[in-house]
XYZ file of N, CA and C in Angstrom:
651
model
N 3.002 21.339 -25.645
C 3.911 20.276 -25.186
C 3.160 19.353 -24.229
N 3.280 18.026 -24.427
C 2.594 17.081 -23.565
C 3.272 16.949 -22.215
N 2.575 16.282 -21.307
C 3.125 16.038 -19.984
C 4.233 14.994 -20.089
N 5.383 15.292 -19.493
C 6.513 14.365 -19.559
C 6.218 13.139 -18.718
N 6.503 11.958 -19.273
C 6.243 10.710 -18.562
C 7.216 10.554 -17.398
N 6.722 9.957 -16.317
C 7.563 9.735 -15.138
C 8.760 8.863 -15.489
N 9.894 9.187 -14.864
C 11.124 8.431 -15.041
C 11.466 7.712 -13.739
N 11.874 6.440 -13.865
C 12.252 5.645 -12.700
C 13.711 5.226 -12.811
N 14.395 5.127 -11.666
C 15.688 4.451 -11.635
C 15.433 2.959 -11.826
N 16.279 2.294 -12.604
C 16.107 0.862 -12.843
C 17.328 0.095 -12.356
N 17.111 -1.208 -12.073
C 18.107 -2.029 -11.383
C 18.159 -3.420 -12.004
N 19.284 -4.115 -11.755
C 19.325 -5.525 -12.120
C 18.722 -6.342 -10.980
N 18.698 -7.664 -11.143
C 18.035 -8.520 -10.154
C 18.723 -8.493 -8.798
N 19.971 -8.028 -8.754
C 20.704 -7.921 -7.491
C 20.602 -6.529 -6.881
N 19.696 -5.710 -7.422
C 19.419 -4.355 -6.948
C 20.595 -3.412 -7.173
N 21.364 -3.682 -8.220
C 22.432 -2.770 -8.614
C 21.886 -1.814 -9.681
N 22.102 -0.485 -9.524
C 21.540 0.476 -10.479
C 22.138 0.320 -11.869
N 21.270 0.430 -12.891
C 21.743 0.287 -14.270
C 21.261 1.427 -15.168
N 20.550 2.416 -14.600
C 20.128 3.543 -15.420
C 18.756 4.053 -15.041
N 18.099 4.727 -15.974
C 16.739 5.221 -15.773
C 15.913 4.873 -17.008
N 14.592 4.830 -16.814
C 13.685 4.537 -17.923
C 12.315 5.108 -17.593
N 11.496 5.289 -18.624
C 10.143 5.795 -18.421
C 9.256 4.716 -17.802
N 8.153 5.146 -17.213
C 7.201 4.202 -16.621
C 6.774 3.147 -17.653
N 6.447 3.605 -18.857
C 5.986 2.681 -19.896
C 7.060 1.660 -20.241
N 8.306 2.133 -20.401
C 9.393 1.223 -20.758
C 9.696 0.248 -19.626
N 9.631 0.733 -18.394
C 9.901 -0.120 -17.228
C 8.960 -1.317 -17.212
N 7.674 -1.069 -17.458
C 6.701 -2.160 -17.419
C 6.715 -2.988 -18.704
N 7.019 -2.355 -19.830
C 7.074 -3.097 -21.093
C 8.249 -4.074 -21.122
N 9.384 -3.668 -20.548
C 10.593 -4.494 -20.587
C 10.854 -5.238 -19.280
N 10.004 -5.001 -18.276
C 10.151 -5.732 -17.021
C 11.364 -5.343 -16.207
N 11.769 -4.062 -16.277
C 12.911 -3.621 -15.477
C 12.543 -3.594 -13.995
N 13.505 -3.961 -13.175
C 13.329 -3.809 -11.729
C 13.388 -2.324 -11.365
N 12.497 -1.899 -10.467
C 12.465 -0.508 -10.001
C 11.990 -0.504 -8.549
N 11.992 0.673 -7.917
C 11.701 0.744 -6.478
C 10.335 1.375 -6.214
N 9.689 0.867 -5.162
C 8.437 1.463 -4.707
C 8.490 1.706 -3.203
N 7.654 2.638 -2.758
C 7.455 2.939 -1.340
C 6.083 2.395 -0.964
N 6.029 1.571 0.081
C 4.763 0.966 0.496
C 4.616 1.101 2.009
N 3.510 1.684 2.436
C 3.310 1.938 3.864
C 1.941 1.432 4.306
N 1.949 0.566 5.303
C 0.727 0.038 5.907
C 0.451 0.788 7.209
N -0.771 1.254 7.371
C -1.144 1.963 8.596
C -1.738 0.971 9.591
N -1.178 0.997 10.792
C -1.613 0.125 11.887
C -2.327 0.975 12.926
N -3.611 0.680 13.142
C -4.415 1.394 14.135
C -4.630 0.466 15.322
N -3.935 0.739 16.422
C -4.013 -0.132 17.595
C -5.325 0.010 18.346
N -6.085 1.083 18.078
C -7.286 1.379 18.862
C -8.574 0.812 18.274
N -8.594 0.531 16.975
C -9.820 0.074 16.310
C -9.571 -1.218 15.525
N -10.435 -2.247 15.727
C -11.438 -2.343 16.781
C -10.796 -2.602 18.136
N -11.511 -2.277 19.186
C -10.981 -2.393 20.546
C -10.531 -3.825 20.827
N -9.349 -3.938 21.422
C -8.840 -5.240 21.807
C -8.117 -5.994 20.709
N -8.220 -5.535 19.457
C -7.591 -6.234 18.344
C -6.645 -5.344 17.556
N -7.116 -4.131 17.262
C -6.382 -3.290 16.334
C -6.603 -3.760 14.910
N -6.144 -2.965 13.944
C -6.423 -3.303 12.549
C -5.356 -2.747 11.613
N -5.293 -3.361 10.441
C -4.466 -2.902 9.334
C -5.380 -2.186 8.345
N -4.946 -1.027 7.851
C -5.777 -0.239 6.948
C -5.494 -0.604 5.486
N -6.564 -0.915 4.755
C -6.485 -1.167 3.318
C -7.149 -0.017 2.569
N -6.563 0.369 1.453
C -7.220 1.346 0.583
C -7.931 0.612 -0.544
N -9.037 1.208 -1.006
C -9.719 0.698 -2.192
C -9.242 1.501 -3.398
N -8.665 0.815 -4.375
C -8.109 1.480 -5.544
C -9.226 2.016 -6.438
N -8.945 3.139 -7.061
C -9.930 3.757 -7.952
C -10.268 2.796 -9.102
N -11.540 2.709 -9.515
C -11.912 1.783 -10.594
C -11.289 2.121 -11.942
N -10.730 3.321 -12.081
C -10.089 3.705 -13.332
C -8.607 3.376 -13.399
N -8.037 2.785 -12.332
C -6.611 2.446 -12.337
C -6.311 1.401 -13.408
N -5.108 1.490 -14.005
C -4.766 0.545 -15.068
C -4.352 -0.815 -14.536
N -4.024 -0.906 -13.255
C -3.708 -2.192 -12.638
C -4.575 -2.391 -11.402
N -5.167 -3.558 -11.300
C -5.987 -3.957 -10.149
C -7.048 -2.919 -9.780
N -7.836 -2.448 -10.749
C -8.851 -1.429 -10.439
C -9.897 -1.932 -9.450
N -10.239 -1.075 -8.487
C -11.306 -1.369 -7.551
C -10.984 -2.370 -6.464
N -9.764 -2.911 -6.435
C -9.414 -3.898 -5.414
C -8.835 -3.221 -4.171
N -8.817 -3.976 -3.072
C -8.241 -3.475 -1.822
C -6.743 -3.755 -1.800
N -5.968 -2.777 -1.315
C -4.511 -2.883 -1.397
C -3.866 -2.166 -0.213
N -2.558 -2.035 -0.286
C -1.726 -1.364 0.715
C -2.320 -0.007 1.088
N -2.214 0.370 2.365
C -2.758 1.660 2.820
C -2.315 2.795 1.911
N -1.036 2.802 1.556
C -0.478 3.868 0.718
C 0.758 3.329 0.010
N 0.854 3.564 -1.288
C 2.010 3.061 -2.032
C 2.217 3.889 -3.291
N 3.459 3.890 -3.770
C 3.751 4.595 -5.009
C 5.172 4.327 -5.457
N 5.436 4.633 -6.718
C 6.780 4.466 -7.260
C 7.707 5.569 -6.743
N 8.958 5.206 -6.536
C 9.996 6.203 -6.282
C 10.520 6.680 -7.633
N 10.495 7.981 -7.844
C 10.920 8.548 -9.117
C 12.443 8.576 -9.220
N 12.940 8.745 -10.419
C 14.389 8.811 -10.635
C 15.004 9.882 -9.746
N 16.048 9.498 -9.015
C 16.738 10.436 -8.140
C 16.162 10.546 -6.748
N 14.989 9.975 -6.506
C 14.394 10.059 -5.174
C 15.009 9.030 -4.237
N 15.066 9.388 -2.958
C 15.489 8.453 -1.919
C 14.252 7.766 -1.352
N 14.484 6.711 -0.585
C 13.362 6.041 0.076
C 12.642 7.017 0.998
N 13.403 7.890 1.669
C 12.803 8.871 2.580
C 11.811 9.784 1.862
N 12.070 10.054 0.579
C 11.161 10.907 -0.194
C 9.791 10.262 -0.373
N 9.712 8.963 -0.155
C 8.448 8.259 -0.343
C 7.337 8.705 0.583
N 7.670 9.387 1.680
C 6.610 9.834 2.596
C 5.656 10.817 1.917
N 6.063 11.396 0.782
C 5.151 12.289 0.058
C 3.886 11.548 -0.353
N 3.998 10.221 -0.563
C 2.828 9.443 -0.967
C 1.745 9.472 0.110
N 2.144 9.462 1.376
C 1.162 9.518 2.463
C 0.375 10.814 2.416
N 1.078 11.908 2.146
C 0.400 13.200 2.076
C -0.482 13.276 0.833
N 0.027 12.797 -0.297
C -0.709 12.901 -1.554
C -1.962 12.028 -1.558
N -1.840 10.778 -1.127
C -2.958 9.844 -1.232
C -3.936 9.938 -0.070
N -3.411 10.205 1.149
C -4.251 10.126 2.345
C -4.330 11.418 3.145
N -3.533 12.429 2.783
C -3.524 13.661 3.556
C -2.830 13.524 4.897
N -1.911 12.563 5.013
C -1.192 12.306 6.265
C 0.221 12.870 6.147
N 0.577 13.785 7.031
C 1.919 14.365 7.041
C 2.667 13.885 8.278
N 3.682 13.076 8.064
C 4.500 12.558 9.162
C 5.959 12.572 8.728
N 6.885 12.733 9.672
C 8.303 12.617 9.322
C 8.664 11.160 9.064
N 9.693 10.953 8.267
C 10.091 9.597 7.896
C 10.432 8.749 9.117
N 10.967 9.376 10.161
C 11.392 8.579 11.315
C 10.224 8.027 12.134
N 8.988 8.378 11.766
C 7.828 7.774 12.414
C 7.521 6.382 11.847
N 8.098 6.073 10.701
C 7.791 4.810 10.034
C 8.659 3.679 10.581
N 8.076 2.491 10.632
C 8.789 1.292 11.068
C 9.125 0.469 9.829
N 10.408 0.241 9.586
C 10.812 -0.503 8.395
C 10.525 -1.993 8.556
N 9.917 -2.576 7.516
C 9.686 -4.023 7.471
C 10.729 -4.722 6.607
N 11.511 -3.943 5.859
C 12.509 -4.512 4.967
C 12.163 -4.273 3.505
N 12.897 -4.939 2.632
C 12.698 -4.828 1.183
C 12.198 -6.170 0.662
N 11.132 -6.117 -0.125
C 10.532 -7.337 -0.664
C 10.532 -7.249 -2.183
N 11.129 -8.241 -2.841
C 11.147 -8.285 -4.306
C 9.875 -8.966 -4.795
N 9.121 -8.264 -5.640
C 7.812 -8.767 -6.066
C 7.685 -8.654 -7.585
N 7.145 -9.691 -8.204
C 6.935 -9.714 -9.649
C 5.472 -10.001 -9.950
N 4.861 -9.180 -10.810
C 3.465 -9.368 -11.203
C 3.336 -9.224 -12.711
N 2.557 -10.115 -13.314
C 2.237 -9.975 -14.730
C 1.132 -8.940 -14.890
N 1.287 -8.060 -15.877
C 0.313 -7.016 -16.155
C -0.371 -7.301 -17.487
N -1.520 -6.684 -17.733
C -2.191 -6.874 -19.021
C -1.281 -6.497 -20.191
N -1.484 -7.169 -21.312
C -0.718 -6.852 -22.511
C 0.679 -7.440 -22.533
N 0.922 -8.466 -21.710
C 2.224 -9.107 -21.697
C 3.306 -8.327 -20.987
N 2.921 -7.292 -20.237
C 3.903 -6.498 -19.503
C 4.242 -7.171 -18.170
N 5.319 -6.732 -17.557
C 5.769 -7.302 -16.292
C 6.154 -6.187 -15.332
N 5.664 -6.291 -14.103
C 5.980 -5.310 -13.057
C 6.911 -5.966 -12.050
N 8.168 -5.535 -12.031
C 9.157 -6.087 -11.100
C 9.590 -4.977 -10.147
N 9.254 -5.146 -8.879
C 9.462 -4.080 -7.906
C 10.321 -4.532 -6.737
N 11.245 -3.666 -6.325
C 11.878 -3.777 -5.017
C 11.049 -2.889 -4.088
N 10.237 -3.526 -3.267
C 9.281 -2.809 -2.419
C 9.924 -2.463 -1.077
N 10.040 -1.186 -0.784
C 10.495 -0.733 0.530
C 9.247 -0.624 1.404
N 9.096 -1.572 2.323
C 7.837 -1.743 3.053
C 7.965 -1.168 4.466
N 6.946 -0.412 4.878
C 6.931 0.230 6.191
C 5.567 0.051 6.852
N 5.577 0.204 8.178
C 4.340 0.295 8.962
C 4.336 1.642 9.665
N 3.187 2.308 9.644
C 3.003 3.565 10.371
C 1.948 3.357 11.450
N 2.323 3.436 12.742
C 1.320 3.375 13.808
C 0.537 4.687 13.838
N -0.768 4.607 13.610
C -1.571 5.824 13.525
C -3.026 5.500 13.836
N -3.573 6.161 14.848
C -4.976 5.970 15.227
C -5.740 7.257 14.955
N -6.711 7.191 14.051
C -7.537 8.355 13.748
C -8.833 7.893 13.078
N -9.839 8.759 13.104
C -11.108 8.464 12.460
C -10.906 8.375 10.950
N -11.530 7.398 10.335
C -11.367 7.242 8.893
C -11.857 8.468 8.142
N -12.920 9.096 8.653
C -13.484 10.259 7.979
C -12.543 11.464 7.989
N -11.475 11.398 8.790
C -10.539 12.525 8.868
C -9.445 12.456 7.801
N -9.346 11.325 7.089
C -8.365 11.229 6.011
C -8.823 12.076 4.825
N -7.872 12.611 4.079
C -8.177 13.374 2.864
C -7.644 12.583 1.663
N -8.550 11.939 0.956
C -8.144 11.014 -0.091
C -7.877 11.711 -1.420
N -6.897 11.197 -2.135
C -6.655 11.604 -3.516
C -7.643 10.804 -4.367
N -8.742 11.436 -4.739
C -9.895 10.699 -5.244
C -9.672 10.020 -6.587
N -8.681 10.459 -7.363
C -8.406 9.754 -8.613
C -7.518 8.531 -8.394
N -7.118 8.305 -7.135
C -6.306 7.147 -6.777
C -7.034 6.212 -5.811
N -7.727 6.791 -4.833
C -8.298 6.028 -3.717
C -9.775 6.378 -3.561
N -10.633 5.350 -3.431
C -12.070 5.602 -3.284
C -12.625 5.163 -1.939
N -11.791 4.541 -1.100
C -12.271 4.129 0.210
C -11.145 3.586 1.068
N -11.417 3.459 2.369
C -10.480 2.894 3.337
C -11.230 1.881 4.190
N -10.592 0.733 4.450
C -11.253 -0.323 5.216
C -10.275 -0.918 6.224
N -10.783 -1.167 7.429
C -9.958 -1.740 8.494
C -10.088 -3.261 8.491
N -8.944 -3.935 8.471
C -8.925 -5.388 8.599
C -8.403 -5.746 9.986
N -9.261 -6.312 10.865
C -8.812 -6.684 12.208
C -7.607 -7.627 12.140
N -6.739 -7.510 13.118
C -5.494 -8.275 13.092
C -5.718 -9.786 12.974
N -6.708 -10.392 13.669
C -6.911 -11.837 13.494
C -7.232 -12.223 12.049
N -7.946 -11.366 11.330
C -8.249 -11.636 9.920
C -6.975 -11.503 9.085
N -6.174 -10.483 9.382
C -4.915 -10.286 8.658
C -3.995 -11.490 8.842
N -4.019 -12.088 10.024
C -3.176 -13.266 10.265
C -3.538 -14.403 9.309
N -4.801 -14.492 8.926
C -5.210 -15.542 7.992
C -4.549 -15.342 6.625
N -4.339 -14.084 6.235
C -3.611 -13.825 4.990
C -2.179 -14.340 5.096
N -1.560 -14.069 6.232
C -0.175 -14.495 6.455
C -0.066 -16.014 6.397
N -1.077 -16.689 6.960
C -1.049 -18.149 7.036
C -1.576 -18.814 5.770
N -2.039 -18.004 4.807
C -2.552 -18.563 3.563
C -3.848 -19.318 3.720
N -4.636 -18.971 4.749
C -5.893 -19.664 5.032
C -7.050 -19.029 4.268
N -8.151 -19.779 4.073
C -9.336 -19.204 3.426
C -9.794 -17.949 4.164
N -10.254 -16.976 3.396
C -10.599 -15.686 3.996
C -11.936 -15.188 3.469
N -12.867 -14.967 4.387
C -14.101 -14.247 4.102
C -14.378 -13.397 5.327
N -14.493 -12.098 5.142
C -14.670 -11.205 6.289
C -15.460 -9.980 5.876
N -16.136 -9.389 6.845
C -16.853 -8.140 6.632
C -16.032 -7.032 7.273
N -15.556 -6.090 6.454
C -14.685 -5.025 6.938
C -15.450 -3.717 7.050
N -15.229 -3.013 8.154
C -15.798 -1.675 8.326
C -14.840 -0.651 7.743
N -15.409 0.406 7.181
C -14.553 1.422 6.593
C -15.296 2.684 6.254
N -14.768 3.406 5.275
C -15.375 4.644 4.797
C -15.122 4.738 3.301
N -16.142 5.191 2.556
C -16.032 5.295 1.106
C -16.436 6.689 0.653
N -15.863 7.118 -0.464
C -16.152 8.441 -1.017
C -17.509 8.418 -1.719
N -18.398 9.368 -1.364
C -19.698 9.449 -2.026
C -19.630 10.397 -3.226
N -20.767 10.630 -3.855
C -20.810 11.450 -5.067
C -20.380 12.891 -4.820
N -20.452 13.344 -3.566
C -20.057 14.706 -3.219
C -18.607 14.789 -2.754
N -17.900 13.657 -2.796
C -16.511 13.649 -2.380
C -16.307 13.536 -0.888
N -17.368 13.177 -0.158
C -17.258 13.032 1.292
C -16.990 11.579 1.654
N -16.227 11.375 2.726
C -15.989 10.031 3.236
C -17.096 9.673 4.213
N -17.848 8.623 3.891
C -18.960 8.198 4.728
C -18.766 6.746 5.145
N -19.300 6.350 6.318
C -19.147 4.972 6.783
C -19.614 3.960 5.736
N -18.886 2.862 5.630
C -19.206 1.822 4.648
C -18.762 0.470 5.191
N -19.352 -0.580 4.658
C -18.984 -1.949 5.018
C -18.774 -2.727 3.728
N -17.760 -3.569 3.700
C -17.483 -4.352 2.500
C -17.165 -5.794 2.882
N -17.795 -6.724 2.174
C -17.500 -8.138 2.373
C -16.285 -8.496 1.520
N -15.298 -9.085 2.137
C -14.016 -9.307 1.465
C -13.699 -10.793 1.364
N -13.315 -11.194 0.166
C -12.748 -12.510 -0.108
C -11.393 -12.276 -0.782
N -10.577 -13.307 -0.953
C -9.269 -13.097 -1.585
C -9.355 -12.422 -2.954
N -10.452 -12.638 -3.678
C -10.604 -12.041 -5.005
C -10.743 -10.525 -4.950
N -11.069 -9.980 -3.782
C -11.224 -8.538 -3.619
C -9.914 -7.856 -3.240
N -8.852 -8.629 -3.069
C -7.563 -8.081 -2.639
C -6.544 -8.136 -3.773
N -5.745 -7.076 -3.897
C -4.595 -7.139 -4.804
C -3.700 -8.285 -4.333
N -3.297 -9.186 -5.229
C -2.546 -10.365 -4.785
C -1.150 -10.033 -4.257
N -0.906 -10.435 -3.024
C 0.423 -10.410 -2.419
C 0.636 -11.774 -1.777
N 1.866 -12.208 -1.698
C 2.150 -13.530 -1.148
C 2.048 -13.520 0.374
N 1.791 -14.692 0.992
C 1.831 -14.773 2.454
C 3.156 -14.278 3.032
N 4.267 -14.515 2.318
C 5.574 -14.060 2.808
C 5.629 -12.537 2.883
N 5.002 -11.868 1.919
C 4.946 -10.403 1.959
C 4.154 -9.944 3.177
N 2.966 -10.518 3.378
C 2.145 -10.129 4.525
C 2.851 -10.432 5.851
N 3.688 -11.472 5.858
C 4.426 -11.812 7.083
C 5.349 -10.677 7.497
N 5.985 -10.004 6.537
C 6.836 -8.856 6.863
C 6.059 -7.814 7.658
N 4.836 -7.539 7.193
C 4.008 -6.518 7.834
C 3.559 -6.984 9.213
N 3.084 -8.223 9.298
C 2.605 -8.741 10.581
C 3.712 -8.764 11.625
N 4.916 -9.163 11.232
C 6.021 -9.204 12.194
C 6.281 -7.817 12.779
N 6.234 -6.784 11.938
C 6.462 -5.420 12.429
C 5.349 -4.985 13.370
N 4.111 -5.310 13.026
C 2.977 -4.936 13.879
C 3.054 -5.651 15.219
N 3.413 -6.915 15.201
C 3.479 -7.658 16.462
C 4.597 -7.139 17.354
N 5.665 -6.629 16.755
C 6.693 -5.988 17.581
C 6.129 -4.726 18.239
N 5.276 -4.007 17.508
C 4.660 -2.799 18.066
C 3.696 -3.135 19.197
N 2.955 -4.209 19.060
C 1.989 -4.575 20.100
C 2.690 -5.007 21.383
N 3.974 -5.299 21.279
C 4.757 -5.633 22.473
C 5.372 -4.403 23.125
N 4.882 -3.208 22.722
C 5.356 -1.993 23.391
C 5.927 -0.955 22.474
N 5.530 -0.972 21.177
C 6.051 0.002 20.231
C 5.304 1.310 20.288
N 5.557 2.149 19.248
C 5.003 3.497 19.225
C 3.599 3.509 18.645
N 2.823 4.483 19.058
C 1.500 4.721 18.476
C 1.171 6.181 18.661
N 0.333 6.701 17.767
C -0.072 8.115 17.867
C -1.502 8.188 18.337
């Protein structure tokens, strides 16, 4: 017996539930579905600025392979609550935190065209997690994530403002032995999974509220 394909709850454009469908059908027919997305905010690195953590997607991913994206993200399966999404942090990054540690940024409706004429329509439940730790201490799900890179807050603001972006990001990448080692990557917009400035604004607003006296670990 083959592995059963993941099932997602599906919705109309007003986020009203209309049933369930397989991952393949959801993307083939462009059904709206829900995702959990969490950005990690490290107030300590670099000193005086803090940074947003980006993950480097595995080159074998079927969408946006090898590009830099949200610290941690994944689909919510059929029957799962938004709170269940914290499992993605443990699975992808080895981070175990209770849901109440997350700062909600709101829900963002996002549409992306996929190869083969498919459409990805997501209601993104977006969160920020204040967390300061050495990059080498993360435990990556290597078939999903191949590296982590810190984007200093002033550089992230350029994404929000839609300004030209070229930056050198410090991070850590998985080597042939599966170890996370220090790495540096030069980043331009072409190296990032495309998100709109309005999406990045949700994240920046939450981080700026934290810098005015919010929580950090």
